[in-house]
Amino acid sequence: MHILVAEDDLMLGQLIAHLLKKKGGYQVEWLTTGDDVCEYALKSHYDVLILDWMLPGEEGVSICSRLRKEGYSGAIIMLTAKDALEDKINGLDAGADDYLIKPFEIDELLARIRAVSRRNFAPIQEQLVELQNIRVNLTQRTVFDGETEIYLTPREFQLLDLLIRNKGQVLSRELIYDRIWGYEADVSLKTIDATVKLLRKKLNWNSEKDYIQSIRGVGYKLDI
């Protein structure tokens, strides 16, 4: 399951993202302002959007309403300290599927995610990306070079997915480590370099094109 978290509290946002990955096994992206949420949500298919009400920039309830007007069909869970009945009604009327009042336990959030995902019948849109002759289906998690399938391990595909969703941007090794393994994983940063090396070899097997660029002392970026 692919989840987008929009939470400006840095400690809470980091904790939510970490625990959703660790306890739920979900793919998680995290934003700290409201201004980019709509763009992220409409360009990528997220099964669930966890949306804080009081975000800097555009507020959560406004984002929720705008997303529904623009056809966003993923599930939305609002996070807020507002517990008045009128606020709950406003959030639900804006298009939220569920409403969770802070503070909350992560196990309750996980249960809410499972519940809204069962109610969410949004059609899954295949996400296809072409890297010259290589075709990546992010939905089916397949990679083809022409008619030849390139078999990736789950970690290699997670890395490729992360690079594709941030194409053209340099991703630090620390960020990659956190997004894919998590800071509590018992692996070293050298594991990233080894995974990149293997992924690069598989993508380049039939081409001189080097899709993954190494940025010395920083990290990696996808060149398409």
mmCIF file with all atom_site columns, C-alpha atoms in Angstrom:
data_model
loop_
_atom_site.group_PDB
_atom_site.id
_atom_site.type_symbol
_atom_site.label_atom_id
_atom_site.label_alt_id
_atom_site.label_comp_id
_atom_site.label_asym_id
_atom_site.label_entity_id
_atom_site.label_seq_id
_atom_site.pdbx_PDB_ins_code
_atom_site.Cartn_x
_atom_site.Cartn_y
_atom_site.Cartn_z
_atom_site.occupancy
_atom_site.B_iso_or_equiv
_atom_site.pdbx_formal_charge
_atom_site.auth_seq_id
_atom_site.auth_comp_id
_atom_site.auth_asym_id
_atom_site.auth_atom_id
_atom_site.pdbx_PDB_model_num
ATOM 1   C CA . MET A 1 1   ? 0.000   0.000  0.000   1.00 0.00 ? 1   MET A CA 1
ATOM 2   C CA . HIS A 1 2   ? 1.288   3.461  -0.943  1.00 0.00 ? 2   HIS A CA 1
ATOM 3   C CA . ILE A 1 3   ? 0.589   6.211  1.612   1.00 0.00 ? 3   ILE A CA 1
ATOM 4   C CA . LEU A 1 4   ? 1.159   9.981  1.543   1.00 0.00 ? 4   LEU A CA 1
ATOM 5   C CA . VAL A 1 5   ? 1.523   11.692 4.935   1.00 0.00 ? 5   VAL A CA 1
ATOM 6   C CA . ALA A 1 6   ? 1.094   15.476 5.218   1.00 0.00 ? 6   ALA A CA 1
ATOM 7   C CA . GLU A 1 7   ? 2.119   16.564 8.730   1.00 0.00 ? 7   GLU A CA 1
ATOM 8   C CA . ASP A 1 8   ? 4.101   19.689 9.655   1.00 0.00 ? 8   ASP A CA 1
ATOM 9   C CA . ASP A 1 9   ? 5.099   18.539 13.157  1.00 0.00 ? 9   ASP A CA 1
ATOM 10  C CA . LEU A 1 10  ? 8.558   17.162 12.376  1.00 0.00 ? 10  LEU A CA 1
ATOM 11  C CA . MET A 1 11  ? 8.750   14.735 15.290  1.00 0.00 ? 11  MET A CA 1
ATOM 12  C CA . LEU A 1 12  ? 5.225   13.424 14.751  1.00 0.00 ? 12  LEU A CA 1
ATOM 13  C CA . GLY A 1 13  ? 5.565   13.259 10.976  1.00 0.00 ? 13  GLY A CA 1
ATOM 14  C CA . GLN A 1 14  ? 8.839   11.337 11.170  1.00 0.00 ? 14  GLN A CA 1
ATOM 15  C CA . LEU A 1 15  ? 7.367   8.978  13.765  1.00 0.00 ? 15  LEU A CA 1
ATOM 16  C CA . ILE A 1 16  ? 4.231   8.305  11.700  1.00 0.00 ? 16  ILE A CA 1
ATOM 17  C CA . ALA A 1 17  ? 6.224   7.680  8.515   1.00 0.00 ? 17  ALA A CA 1
ATOM 18  C CA . HIS A 1 18  ? 8.682   5.405  10.327  1.00 0.00 ? 18  HIS A CA 1
ATOM 19  C CA . LEU A 1 19  ? 6.045   3.334  12.111  1.00 0.00 ? 19  LEU A CA 1
ATOM 20  C CA . LEU A 1 20  ? 3.832   2.987  9.044   1.00 0.00 ? 20  LEU A CA 1
ATOM 21  C CA . LYS A 1 21  ? 6.812   1.519  7.211   1.00 0.00 ? 21  LYS A CA 1
ATOM 22  C CA . LYS A 1 22  ? 7.997   -0.620 10.124  1.00 0.00 ? 22  LYS A CA 1
ATOM 23  C CA . LYS A 1 23  ? 4.700   -1.883 11.567  1.00 0.00 ? 23  LYS A CA 1
ATOM 24  C CA . GLY A 1 24  ? 2.476   -1.682 8.503   1.00 0.00 ? 24  GLY A CA 1
ATOM 25  C CA . GLY A 1 25  ? 4.999   -2.513 5.802   1.00 0.00 ? 25  GLY A CA 1
ATOM 26  C CA . TYR A 1 26  ? 3.676   0.379  3.700   1.00 0.00 ? 26  TYR A CA 1
ATOM 27  C CA . GLN A 1 27  ? 5.470   2.592  1.187   1.00 0.00 ? 27  GLN A CA 1
ATOM 28  C CA . VAL A 1 28  ? 5.330   6.086  2.691   1.00 0.00 ? 28  VAL A CA 1
ATOM 29  C CA . GLU A 1 29  ? 6.092   9.594  1.469   1.00 0.00 ? 29  GLU A CA 1
ATOM 30  C CA . TRP A 1 30  ? 5.971   12.559 3.861   1.00 0.00 ? 30  TRP A CA 1
ATOM 31  C CA . LEU A 1 31  ? 5.305   16.252 3.226   1.00 0.00 ? 31  LEU A CA 1
ATOM 32  C CA . THR A 1 32  ? 5.507   19.057 5.791   1.00 0.00 ? 32  THR A CA 1
ATOM 33  C CA . THR A 1 33  ? 3.501   21.823 4.064   1.00 0.00 ? 33  THR A CA 1
ATOM 34  C CA . GLY A 1 34  ? 0.103   21.934 2.419   1.00 0.00 ? 34  GLY A CA 1
ATOM 35  C CA . ASP A 1 35  ? 1.218   23.604 -0.789  1.00 0.00 ? 35  ASP A CA 1
ATOM 36  C CA . ASP A 1 36  ? 2.528   20.458 -2.518  1.00 0.00 ? 36  ASP A CA 1
ATOM 37  C CA . VAL A 1 37  ? -0.041  17.923 -1.329  1.00 0.00 ? 37  VAL A CA 1
ATOM 38  C CA . CYS A 1 38  ? -2.487  18.289 -4.214  1.00 0.00 ? 38  CYS A CA 1
ATOM 39  C CA . GLU A 1 39  ? 0.264   18.017 -6.814  1.00 0.00 ? 39  GLU A CA 1
ATOM 40  C CA . TYR A 1 40  ? 1.682   14.874 -5.208  1.00 0.00 ? 40  TYR A CA 1
ATOM 41  C CA . ALA A 1 41  ? -1.734  13.280 -4.678  1.00 0.00 ? 41  ALA A CA 1
ATOM 42  C CA . LEU A 1 42  ? -2.974  13.930 -8.216  1.00 0.00 ? 42  LEU A CA 1
ATOM 43  C CA . LYS A 1 43  ? 0.225   12.896 -10.007 1.00 0.00 ? 43  LYS A CA 1
ATOM 44  C CA . SER A 1 44  ? 0.780   9.630  -8.130  1.00 0.00 ? 44  SER A CA 1
ATOM 45  C CA . HIS A 1 45  ? -1.677  6.978  -7.018  1.00 0.00 ? 45  HIS A CA 1
ATOM 46  C CA . TYR A 1 46  ? -1.801  6.831  -3.221  1.00 0.00 ? 46  TYR A CA 1
ATOM 47  C CA . ASP A 1 47  ? -4.060  4.314  -1.554  1.00 0.00 ? 47  ASP A CA 1
ATOM 48  C CA . VAL A 1 48  ? -4.396  6.531  1.520   1.00 0.00 ? 48  VAL A CA 1
ATOM 49  C CA . LEU A 1 49  ? -3.669  10.200 2.239   1.00 0.00 ? 49  LEU A CA 1
ATOM 50  C CA . ILE A 1 50  ? -3.081  11.030 5.915   1.00 0.00 ? 50  ILE A CA 1
ATOM 51  C CA . LEU A 1 51  ? -3.756  14.742 6.106   1.00 0.00 ? 51  LEU A CA 1
ATOM 52  C CA . ASP A 1 52  ? -3.173  17.087 9.041   1.00 0.00 ? 52  ASP A CA 1
ATOM 53  C CA . TRP A 1 53  ? -5.802  19.810 9.348   1.00 0.00 ? 53  TRP A CA 1
ATOM 54  C CA . MET A 1 54  ? -3.463  22.648 10.423  1.00 0.00 ? 54  MET A CA 1
ATOM 55  C CA . LEU A 1 55  ? -0.746  22.668 7.761   1.00 0.00 ? 55  LEU A CA 1
ATOM 56  C CA . PRO A 1 56  ? 1.366   25.699 6.822   1.00 0.00 ? 56  PRO A CA 1
ATOM 57  C CA . GLY A 1 57  ? 0.326   26.991 3.428   1.00 0.00 ? 57  GLY A CA 1
ATOM 58  C CA . GLU A 1 58  ? -2.979  25.462 2.338   1.00 0.00 ? 58  GLU A CA 1
ATOM 59  C CA . GLU A 1 59  ? -4.887  23.910 5.234   1.00 0.00 ? 59  GLU A CA 1
ATOM 60  C CA . GLY A 1 60  ? -5.875  20.266 5.257   1.00 0.00 ? 60  GLY A CA 1
ATOM 61  C CA . VAL A 1 61  ? -9.641  20.754 4.978   1.00 0.00 ? 61  VAL A CA 1
ATOM 62  C CA . SER A 1 62  ? -9.154  23.011 1.945   1.00 0.00 ? 62  SER A CA 1
ATOM 63  C CA . ILE A 1 63  ? -6.797  20.460 0.361   1.00 0.00 ? 63  ILE A CA 1
ATOM 64  C CA . CYS A 1 64  ? -9.301  17.690 0.980   1.00 0.00 ? 64  CYS A CA 1
ATOM 65  C CA . SER A 1 65  ? -12.118 19.633 -0.647  1.00 0.00 ? 65  SER A CA 1
ATOM 66  C CA . ARG A 1 66  ? -9.988  20.607 -3.648  1.00 0.00 ? 66  ARG A CA 1
ATOM 67  C CA . LEU A 1 67  ? -8.754  17.061 -4.204  1.00 0.00 ? 67  LEU A CA 1
ATOM 68  C CA . ARG A 1 68  ? -12.301 15.705 -4.266  1.00 0.00 ? 68  ARG A CA 1
ATOM 69  C CA . LYS A 1 69  ? -13.381 18.411 -6.726  1.00 0.00 ? 69  LYS A CA 1
ATOM 70  C CA . GLU A 1 70  ? -10.458 17.487 -8.984  1.00 0.00 ? 70  GLU A CA 1
ATOM 71  C CA . GLY A 1 71  ? -11.387 13.817 -8.960  1.00 0.00 ? 71  GLY A CA 1
ATOM 72  C CA . TYR A 1 72  ? -8.984  12.361 -6.401  1.00 0.00 ? 72  TYR A CA 1
ATOM 73  C CA . SER A 1 73  ? -10.476 9.018  -5.373  1.00 0.00 ? 73  SER A CA 1
ATOM 74  C CA . GLY A 1 74  ? -8.009  7.713  -2.786  1.00 0.00 ? 74  GLY A CA 1
ATOM 75  C CA . ALA A 1 75  ? -8.947  7.387  0.869   1.00 0.00 ? 75  ALA A CA 1
ATOM 76  C CA . ILE A 1 76  ? -8.310  10.425 3.112   1.00 0.00 ? 76  ILE A CA 1
ATOM 77  C CA . ILE A 1 77  ? -7.827  10.356 6.888   1.00 0.00 ? 77  ILE A CA 1
ATOM 78  C CA . MET A 1 78  ? -7.793  13.763 8.604   1.00 0.00 ? 78  MET A CA 1
ATOM 79  C CA . LEU A 1 79  ? -5.556  14.310 11.653  1.00 0.00 ? 79  LEU A CA 1
ATOM 80  C CA . THR A 1 80  ? -6.478  17.150 13.971  1.00 0.00 ? 80  THR A CA 1
ATOM 81  C CA . ALA A 1 81  ? -6.609  18.438 17.524  1.00 0.00 ? 81  ALA A CA 1
ATOM 82  C CA . LYS A 1 82  ? -10.070 19.881 16.758  1.00 0.00 ? 82  LYS A CA 1
ATOM 83  C CA . ASP A 1 83  ? -12.636 17.718 18.536  1.00 0.00 ? 83  ASP A CA 1
ATOM 84  C CA . ALA A 1 84  ? -15.789 19.822 18.195  1.00 0.00 ? 84  ALA A CA 1
ATOM 85  C CA . LEU A 1 85  ? -18.685 18.153 16.363  1.00 0.00 ? 85  LEU A CA 1
ATOM 86  C CA . GLU A 1 86  ? -18.845 21.022 13.870  1.00 0.00 ? 86  GLU A CA 1
ATOM 87  C CA . ASP A 1 87  ? -15.172 20.516 12.946  1.00 0.00 ? 87  ASP A CA 1
ATOM 88  C CA . LYS A 1 88  ? -15.721 16.789 12.413  1.00 0.00 ? 88  LYS A CA 1
ATOM 89  C CA . ILE A 1 89  ? -18.688 17.511 10.174  1.00 0.00 ? 89  ILE A CA 1
ATOM 90  C CA . ASN A 1 90  ? -16.687 20.073 8.180   1.00 0.00 ? 90  ASN A CA 1
ATOM 91  C CA . GLY A 1 91  ? -13.862 17.599 7.655   1.00 0.00 ? 91  GLY A CA 1
ATOM 92  C CA . LEU A 1 92  ? -16.170 14.810 6.546   1.00 0.00 ? 92  LEU A CA 1
ATOM 93  C CA . ASP A 1 93  ? -18.186 17.144 4.317   1.00 0.00 ? 93  ASP A CA 1
ATOM 94  C CA . ALA A 1 94  ? -14.931 18.247 2.670   1.00 0.00 ? 94  ALA A CA 1
ATOM 95  C CA . GLY A 1 95  ? -14.438 14.664 1.523   1.00 0.00 ? 95  GLY A CA 1
ATOM 96  C CA . ALA A 1 96  ? -12.498 12.935 4.301   1.00 0.00 ? 96  ALA A CA 1
ATOM 97  C CA . ASP A 1 97  ? -13.224 9.240  4.830   1.00 0.00 ? 97  ASP A CA 1
ATOM 98  C CA . ASP A 1 98  ? -12.188 9.236  8.477   1.00 0.00 ? 98  ASP A CA 1
ATOM 99  C CA . TYR A 1 99  ? -11.167 11.608 11.250  1.00 0.00 ? 99  TYR A CA 1
ATOM 100 C CA . LEU A 1 100 ? -8.556  10.945 13.958  1.00 0.00 ? 100 LEU A CA 1
ATOM 101 C CA . ILE A 1 101 ? -8.098  13.271 16.919  1.00 0.00 ? 101 ILE A CA 1
ATOM 102 C CA . LYS A 1 102 ? -4.612  13.967 18.303  1.00 0.00 ? 102 LYS A CA 1
ATOM 103 C CA . PRO A 1 103 ? -3.022  12.527 20.336  1.00 0.00 ? 103 PRO A CA 1
ATOM 104 C CA . PHE A 1 104 ? -3.590  9.017  19.045  1.00 0.00 ? 104 PHE A CA 1
ATOM 105 C CA . GLU A 1 105 ? -1.933  5.614  19.173  1.00 0.00 ? 105 GLU A CA 1
ATOM 106 C CA . ILE A 1 106 ? -0.215  4.364  16.011  1.00 0.00 ? 106 ILE A CA 1
ATOM 107 C CA . ASP A 1 107 ? -2.132  1.075  16.279  1.00 0.00 ? 107 ASP A CA 1
ATOM 108 C CA . GLU A 1 108 ? -5.392  2.984  16.002  1.00 0.00 ? 108 GLU A CA 1
ATOM 109 C CA . LEU A 1 109 ? -4.106  4.810  12.918  1.00 0.00 ? 109 LEU A CA 1
ATOM 110 C CA . LEU A 1 110 ? -3.102  1.471  11.376  1.00 0.00 ? 110 LEU A CA 1
ATOM 111 C CA . ALA A 1 111 ? -6.594  0.116  12.079  1.00 0.00 ? 111 ALA A CA 1
ATOM 112 C CA . ARG A 1 112 ? -8.176  3.194  10.474  1.00 0.00 ? 112 ARG A CA 1
ATOM 113 C CA . ILE A 1 113 ? -5.947  2.748  7.416   1.00 0.00 ? 113 ILE A CA 1
ATOM 114 C CA . ARG A 1 114 ? -7.025  -0.875 7.064   1.00 0.00 ? 114 ARG A CA 1
ATOM 115 C CA . ALA A 1 115 ? -10.671 0.128  7.434   1.00 0.00 ? 115 ALA A CA 1
ATOM 116 C CA . VAL A 1 116 ? -10.642 2.919  4.823   1.00 0.00 ? 116 VAL A CA 1
ATOM 117 C CA . SER A 1 117 ? -8.605  0.825  2.396   1.00 0.00 ? 117 SER A CA 1
ATOM 118 C CA . ARG A 1 118 ? -11.320 -1.840 2.532   1.00 0.00 ? 118 ARG A CA 1
ATOM 119 C CA . ARG A 1 119 ? -13.938 0.809  1.736   1.00 0.00 ? 119 ARG A CA 1
ATOM 120 C CA . ASN A 1 120 ? -11.882 2.397  -1.038  1.00 0.00 ? 120 ASN A CA 1
ATOM 121 C CA . PHE A 1 121 ? -12.948 1.079  -4.430  1.00 0.00 ? 121 PHE A CA 1
ATOM 122 C CA . ALA A 1 122 ? -10.955 3.540  -6.497  1.00 0.00 ? 122 ALA A CA 1
ATOM 123 C CA . PRO A 1 123 ? -9.763  1.978  -9.746  1.00 0.00 ? 123 PRO A CA 1
ATOM 124 C CA . ILE A 1 124 ? -6.041  1.289  -9.757  1.00 0.00 ? 124 ILE A CA 1
ATOM 125 C CA . GLN A 1 125 ? -4.438  3.227  -12.583 1.00 0.00 ? 125 GLN A CA 1
ATOM 126 C CA . GLU A 1 126 ? -1.332  1.660  -14.017 1.00 0.00 ? 126 GLU A CA 1
ATOM 127 C CA . GLN A 1 127 ? 1.689   3.911  -13.772 1.00 0.00 ? 127 GLN A CA 1
ATOM 128 C CA . LEU A 1 128 ? 4.022   3.371  -16.688 1.00 0.00 ? 128 LEU A CA 1
ATOM 129 C CA . VAL A 1 129 ? 7.432   5.033  -17.003 1.00 0.00 ? 129 VAL A CA 1
ATOM 130 C CA . GLU A 1 130 ? 9.752   4.729  -19.997 1.00 0.00 ? 130 GLU A CA 1
ATOM 131 C CA . LEU A 1 131 ? 13.517  5.058  -19.686 1.00 0.00 ? 131 LEU A CA 1
ATOM 132 C CA . GLN A 1 132 ? 14.459  4.940  -23.357 1.00 0.00 ? 132 GLN A CA 1
ATOM 133 C CA . ASN A 1 133 ? 13.990  1.222  -24.176 1.00 0.00 ? 133 ASN A CA 1
ATOM 134 C CA . ILE A 1 134 ? 13.169  0.282  -20.582 1.00 0.00 ? 134 ILE A CA 1
ATOM 135 C CA . ARG A 1 135 ? 9.523   0.211  -19.499 1.00 0.00 ? 135 ARG A CA 1
ATOM 136 C CA . VAL A 1 136 ? 8.724   0.309  -15.793 1.00 0.00 ? 136 VAL A CA 1
ATOM 137 C CA . ASN A 1 137 ? 5.237   -0.525 -14.542 1.00 0.00 ? 137 ASN A CA 1
ATOM 138 C CA . LEU A 1 138 ? 5.096   0.909  -11.023 1.00 0.00 ? 138 LEU A CA 1
ATOM 139 C CA . THR A 1 139 ? 1.695   -0.658 -10.390 1.00 0.00 ? 139 THR A CA 1
ATOM 140 C CA . GLN A 1 140 ? 2.556   -4.219 -11.411 1.00 0.00 ? 140 GLN A CA 1
ATOM 141 C CA . ARG A 1 141 ? 6.173   -3.749 -10.254 1.00 0.00 ? 141 ARG A CA 1
ATOM 142 C CA . THR A 1 142 ? 7.652   -5.059 -13.494 1.00 0.00 ? 142 THR A CA 1
ATOM 143 C CA . VAL A 1 143 ? 10.572  -3.856 -15.628 1.00 0.00 ? 143 VAL A CA 1
ATOM 144 C CA . PHE A 1 144 ? 11.073  -4.714 -19.311 1.00 0.00 ? 144 PHE A CA 1
ATOM 145 C CA . ASP A 1 145 ? 13.857  -3.920 -21.742 1.00 0.00 ? 145 ASP A CA 1
ATOM 146 C CA . GLY A 1 146 ? 12.095  -4.440 -25.047 1.00 0.00 ? 146 GLY A CA 1
ATOM 147 C CA . GLU A 1 147 ? 10.555  -7.905 -24.706 1.00 0.00 ? 147 GLU A CA 1
ATOM 148 C CA . THR A 1 148 ? 13.018  -9.020 -22.029 1.00 0.00 ? 148 THR A CA 1
ATOM 149 C CA . GLU A 1 149 ? 11.902  -8.801 -18.420 1.00 0.00 ? 149 GLU A CA 1
ATOM 150 C CA . ILE A 1 150 ? 14.462  -7.485 -15.949 1.00 0.00 ? 150 ILE A CA 1
ATOM 151 C CA . TYR A 1 151 ? 13.969  -9.200 -12.595 1.00 0.00 ? 151 TYR A CA 1
ATOM 152 C CA . LEU A 1 152 ? 14.560  -6.945 -9.590  1.00 0.00 ? 152 LEU A CA 1
ATOM 153 C CA . THR A 1 153 ? 14.595  -7.817 -5.924  1.00 0.00 ? 153 THR A CA 1
ATOM 154 C CA . PRO A 1 154 ? 12.018  -5.997 -3.744  1.00 0.00 ? 154 PRO A CA 1
ATOM 155 C CA . ARG A 1 155 ? 14.734  -3.629 -2.449  1.00 0.00 ? 155 ARG A CA 1
ATOM 156 C CA . GLU A 1 156 ? 15.995  -2.917 -5.958  1.00 0.00 ? 156 GLU A CA 1
ATOM 157 C CA . PHE A 1 157 ? 12.476  -2.117 -7.143  1.00 0.00 ? 157 PHE A CA 1
ATOM 158 C CA . GLN A 1 158 ? 11.852  0.112  -4.113  1.00 0.00 ? 158 GLN A CA 1
ATOM 159 C CA . LEU A 1 159 ? 15.039  1.999  -4.968  1.00 0.00 ? 159 LEU A CA 1
ATOM 160 C CA . LEU A 1 160 ? 14.062  2.341  -8.627  1.00 0.00 ? 160 LEU A CA 1
ATOM 161 C CA . ASP A 1 161 ? 10.560  3.478  -7.633  1.00 0.00 ? 161 ASP A CA 1
ATOM 162 C CA . LEU A 1 162 ? 12.009  6.110  -5.275  1.00 0.00 ? 162 LEU A CA 1
ATOM 163 C CA . LEU A 1 163 ? 14.393  7.403  -7.947  1.00 0.00 ? 163 LEU A CA 1
ATOM 164 C CA . ILE A 1 164 ? 11.635  7.545  -10.574 1.00 0.00 ? 164 ILE A CA 1
ATOM 165 C CA . ARG A 1 165 ? 9.251   9.452  -8.309  1.00 0.00 ? 165 ARG A CA 1
ATOM 166 C CA . ASN A 1 166 ? 12.043  11.966 -7.666  1.00 0.00 ? 166 ASN A CA 1
ATOM 167 C CA . LYS A 1 167 ? 13.568  11.924 -11.167 1.00 0.00 ? 167 LYS A CA 1
ATOM 168 C CA . GLY A 1 168 ? 16.126  14.630 -11.818 1.00 0.00 ? 168 GLY A CA 1
ATOM 169 C CA . GLN A 1 169 ? 16.585  15.294 -8.090  1.00 0.00 ? 169 GLN A CA 1
ATOM 170 C CA . VAL A 1 170 ? 19.669  14.269 -6.151  1.00 0.00 ? 170 VAL A CA 1
ATOM 171 C CA . LEU A 1 171 ? 18.708  11.943 -3.310  1.00 0.00 ? 171 LEU A CA 1
ATOM 172 C CA . SER A 1 172 ? 21.159  11.702 -0.455  1.00 0.00 ? 172 SER A CA 1
ATOM 173 C CA . ARG A 1 173 ? 22.297  8.276  0.684   1.00 0.00 ? 173 ARG A CA 1
ATOM 174 C CA . GLU A 1 174 ? 20.809  9.049  4.121   1.00 0.00 ? 174 GLU A CA 1
ATOM 175 C CA . LEU A 1 175 ? 17.390  9.821  2.612   1.00 0.00 ? 175 LEU A CA 1
ATOM 176 C CA . ILE A 1 176 ? 17.455  6.618  0.550   1.00 0.00 ? 176 ILE A CA 1
ATOM 177 C CA . TYR A 1 177 ? 18.466  4.677  3.658   1.00 0.00 ? 177 TYR A CA 1
ATOM 178 C CA . ASP A 1 178 ? 15.542  6.100  5.642   1.00 0.00 ? 178 ASP A CA 1
ATOM 179 C CA . ARG A 1 179 ? 12.913  5.658  2.909   1.00 0.00 ? 179 ARG A CA 1
ATOM 180 C CA . ILE A 1 180 ? 13.807  2.060  2.035   1.00 0.00 ? 180 ILE A CA 1
ATOM 181 C CA . TRP A 1 181 ? 15.441  0.465  5.070   1.00 0.00 ? 181 TRP A CA 1
ATOM 182 C CA . GLY A 1 182 ? 14.611  2.841  7.924   1.00 0.00 ? 182 GLY A CA 1
ATOM 183 C CA . TYR A 1 183 ? 17.120  4.245  10.377  1.00 0.00 ? 183 TYR A CA 1
ATOM 184 C CA . GLU A 1 184 ? 16.646  1.377  12.824  1.00 0.00 ? 184 GLU A CA 1
ATOM 185 C CA . ALA A 1 185 ? 17.639  -1.228 10.233  1.00 0.00 ? 185 ALA A CA 1
ATOM 186 C CA . ASP A 1 186 ? 20.804  -3.095 11.071  1.00 0.00 ? 186 ASP A CA 1
ATOM 187 C CA . VAL A 1 187 ? 22.595  -2.338 7.791   1.00 0.00 ? 187 VAL A CA 1
ATOM 188 C CA . SER A 1 188 ? 25.325  0.122  6.832   1.00 0.00 ? 188 SER A CA 1
ATOM 189 C CA . LEU A 1 189 ? 25.198  2.924  4.270   1.00 0.00 ? 189 LEU A CA 1
ATOM 190 C CA . LYS A 1 190 ? 27.427  0.761  2.085   1.00 0.00 ? 190 LYS A CA 1
ATOM 191 C CA . THR A 1 191 ? 24.367  -1.411 1.522   1.00 0.00 ? 191 THR A CA 1
ATOM 192 C CA . ILE A 1 192 ? 22.878  1.459  -0.511  1.00 0.00 ? 192 ILE A CA 1
ATOM 193 C CA . ASP A 1 193 ? 25.935  1.617  -2.749  1.00 0.00 ? 193 ASP A CA 1
ATOM 194 C CA . ALA A 1 194 ? 25.820  -2.146 -3.267  1.00 0.00 ? 194 ALA A CA 1
ATOM 195 C CA . THR A 1 195 ? 22.101  -2.055 -4.115  1.00 0.00 ? 195 THR A CA 1
ATOM 196 C CA . VAL A 1 196 ? 22.628  0.827  -6.552  1.00 0.00 ? 196 VAL A CA 1
ATOM 197 C CA . LYS A 1 197 ? 25.468  -1.050 -8.203  1.00 0.00 ? 197 LYS A CA 1
ATOM 198 C CA . LEU A 1 198 ? 23.325  -4.141 -8.731  1.00 0.00 ? 198 LEU A CA 1
ATOM 199 C CA . LEU A 1 199 ? 20.346  -2.120 -9.979  1.00 0.00 ? 199 LEU A CA 1
ATOM 200 C CA . ARG A 1 200 ? 22.554  -0.114 -12.350 1.00 0.00 ? 200 ARG A CA 1
ATOM 201 C CA . LYS A 1 201 ? 24.032  -3.330 -13.758 1.00 0.00 ? 201 LYS A CA 1
ATOM 202 C CA . LYS A 1 202 ? 20.579  -4.775 -14.418 1.00 0.00 ? 202 LYS A CA 1
ATOM 203 C CA . LEU A 1 203 ? 19.287  -1.604 -16.092 1.00 0.00 ? 203 LEU A CA 1
ATOM 204 C CA . ASN A 1 204 ? 22.424  -1.200 -18.218 1.00 0.00 ? 204 ASN A CA 1
ATOM 205 C CA . TRP A 1 205 ? 22.768  -4.820 -19.343 1.00 0.00 ? 205 TRP A CA 1
ATOM 206 C CA . ASN A 1 206 ? 21.753  -4.020 -22.947 1.00 0.00 ? 206 ASN A CA 1
ATOM 207 C CA . SER A 1 207 ? 22.707  -0.348 -23.193 1.00 0.00 ? 207 SER A CA 1
ATOM 208 C CA . GLU A 1 208 ? 25.581  2.046  -22.643 1.00 0.00 ? 208 GLU A CA 1
ATOM 209 C CA . LYS A 1 209 ? 23.169  4.505  -21.057 1.00 0.00 ? 209 LYS A CA 1
ATOM 210 C CA . ASP A 1 210 ? 23.890  5.017  -17.351 1.00 0.00 ? 210 ASP A CA 1
ATOM 211 C CA . TYR A 1 211 ? 20.463  5.789  -15.902 1.00 0.00 ? 211 TYR A CA 1
ATOM 212 C CA . ILE A 1 212 ? 21.578  6.207  -12.298 1.00 0.00 ? 212 ILE A CA 1
ATOM 213 C CA . GLN A 1 213 ? 24.121  8.975  -11.764 1.00 0.00 ? 213 GLN A CA 1
ATOM 214 C CA . SER A 1 214 ? 26.409  9.045  -8.737  1.00 0.00 ? 214 SER A CA 1
ATOM 215 C CA . ILE A 1 215 ? 26.785  12.485 -7.170  1.00 0.00 ? 215 ILE A CA 1
ATOM 216 C CA . ARG A 1 216 ? 30.074  12.283 -5.333  1.00 0.00 ? 216 ARG A CA 1
ATOM 217 C CA . GLY A 1 217 ? 29.798  12.820 -1.610  1.00 0.00 ? 217 GLY A CA 1
ATOM 218 C CA . VAL A 1 218 ? 26.017  13.250 -1.780  1.00 0.00 ? 218 VAL A CA 1
ATOM 219 C CA . GLY A 1 219 ? 24.004  10.422 -3.289  1.00 0.00 ? 219 GLY A CA 1
ATOM 220 C CA . TYR A 1 220 ? 22.275  9.446  -6.516  1.00 0.00 ? 220 TYR A CA 1
ATOM 221 C CA . LYS A 1 221 ? 19.780  10.702 -9.092  1.00 0.00 ? 221 LYS A CA 1
ATOM 222 C CA . LEU A 1 222 ? 17.903  9.184  -12.012 1.00 0.00 ? 222 LEU A CA 1
ATOM 223 C CA . ASP A 1 223 ? 18.839  10.591 -15.420 1.00 0.00 ? 223 ASP A CA 1
ATOM 224 C CA . ILE A 1 224 ? 16.098  10.025 -17.997 1.00 0.00 ? 224 ILE A CA 1
#
